[in-house]
Amino acid sequence: AVEDVNVTFEDQKKINTFARNTNRMTEFKDEIEAKKKSLQNLQDASDDLMMAEDDSLLVPYQIGDEQLQQEIKDLEGKVSAIQQVLGDLKVQLYAKFGNNINLEADES
């Protein structure tokens, strides 16, 4: 039996905030994965250059992975902050709506 639960404007704002933050977190996680892939590509290129180096053909190169590492760290910090907000909102929304609301990520 589904209970009738009155959804207030404040409740709707919380639900909308939850949805927006869930989307932002997904975007940040996708961006982290892309940056990690770029970082791995840089590392692979660096390894290839080292192995291909011939003492008679010294090629100067510089791999700029520090910026990517910092960007990944910053994005992971944003994801962590969003997870905290989502956790707080879940507690509030489940306390009011119980099983009448589903805030779990769809794994399909």
Coordinates of C-alpha atoms in Angstrom, one line a residue:
A1 CA 0.0 0.0 0.0
V2 CA 1.4 3.3 -1.1
E3 CA 1.0 6.1 1.5
D4 CA 0.0 9.5 0.4
V5 CA 2.9 11.8 1.3
N6 CA 2.6 15.5 0.8
V7 CA 5.5 16.9 -1.2
T8 CA 6.3 20.5 -0.2
F9 CA 8.2 23.0 -2.2
E10 CA 11.2 22.5 0.1
D11 CA 11.0 18.7 -0.6
Q12 CA 10.9 19.4 -4.3
K13 CA 14.0 21.7 -4.1
K14 CA 15.9 18.9 -2.2
I15 CA 14.9 16.3 -4.9
N16 CA 16.0 18.7 -7.7
T17 CA 19.3 19.4 -5.9
F18 CA 19.8 15.7 -5.5
A19 CA 19.2 15.1 -9.2
R20 CA 21.5 18.0 -10.3
N21 CA 24.3 16.9 -8.1
T22 CA 24.0 13.3 -9.2
N23 CA 24.3 14.4 -12.8
R24 CA 27.3 16.7 -11.9
M25 CA 29.0 13.8 -10.1
T26 CA 28.5 11.5 -13.1
E27 CA 30.1 14.2 -15.4
F28 CA 33.0 14.7 -13.0
K29 CA 33.6 10.9 -12.8
D30 CA 33.6 10.7 -16.6
E31 CA 36.0 13.6 -16.8
I32 CA 38.3 11.9 -14.2
E33 CA 38.3 8.7 -16.3
A34 CA 39.2 10.7 -19.5
K35 CA 42.0 12.5 -17.7
K36 CA 43.4 9.2 -16.2
K37 CA 43.4 7.8 -19.7
S38 CA 45.3 10.9 -21.0
L39 CA 47.7 10.5 -18.1
Q40 CA 48.3 6.9 -19.0
N41 CA 48.8 7.8 -22.7
L42 CA 51.4 10.4 -21.6
Q43 CA 53.2 7.8 -19.5
D44 CA 53.1 5.3 -22.3
A45 CA 54.6 7.9 -24.7
S46 CA 57.3 8.7 -22.2
D47 CA 58.1 5.0 -21.8
D48 CA 58.2 4.6 -25.6
L49 CA 60.6 7.5 -26.0
M50 CA 62.9 6.1 -23.3
M51 CA 63.0 2.7 -24.9
A52 CA 63.5 4.1 -28.4
E53 CA 66.3 6.5 -27.3
D54 CA 69.5 5.9 -29.0
D55 CA 72.6 7.5 -27.4
S56 CA 73.4 9.1 -30.7
L57 CA 69.9 10.5 -31.1
L58 CA 69.1 12.3 -27.9
V59 CA 65.7 13.9 -28.2
P60 CA 64.8 16.4 -25.6
Y61 CA 61.3 16.0 -24.3
Q62 CA 59.2 16.9 -21.3
I63 CA 56.1 15.2 -20.1
G64 CA 53.6 17.5 -18.4
D65 CA 51.6 15.2 -16.2
E66 CA 51.6 17.3 -13.0
Q67 CA 48.8 19.4 -14.3
L68 CA 46.7 16.4 -15.2
Q69 CA 47.4 14.9 -11.8
Q70 CA 46.3 18.1 -10.1
E71 CA 43.1 18.3 -12.2
I72 CA 42.2 14.7 -11.3
K73 CA 42.8 15.5 -7.6
D74 CA 40.6 18.6 -7.9
L75 CA 37.8 16.6 -9.6
E76 CA 38.0 13.8 -7.0
G77 CA 37.6 16.5 -4.3
K78 CA 34.5 17.8 -6.1
V79 CA 33.1 14.3 -6.3
S80 CA 33.8 13.7 -2.6
A81 CA 32.0 17.0 -1.7
I82 CA 29.0 16.1 -3.9
Q83 CA 28.8 12.6 -2.3
Q84 CA 28.6 14.3 1.1
V85 CA 25.7 16.5 -0.1
L86 CA 24.0 13.5 -1.7
G87 CA 24.4 11.5 1.5
D88 CA 22.8 14.3 3.6
L89 CA 19.9 14.7 1.2
K90 CA 19.3 10.9 1.1
V91 CA 18.9 10.8 4.8
Q92 CA 16.4 13.7 4.8
L93 CA 14.4 12.5 1.8
Y94 CA 14.3 8.8 2.9
A95 CA 13.3 10.0 6.4
K96 CA 10.2 11.7 5.0
F97 CA 9.3 9.5 2.0
G98 CA 10.6 6.1 3.0
N99 CA 10.1 3.5 0.3
N100 CA 8.0 6.0 -1.7
I101 CA 11.2 7.5 -3.2
N102 CA 14.1 5.9 -5.0
L103 CA 17.4 7.8 -4.8
E104 CA 19.6 4.9 -5.8
A105 CA 21.6 5.1 -9.1
D106 CA 20.2 3.1 -11.9
E107 CA 22.9 0.6 -12.9
S108 CA 21.5 -0.2 -16.4

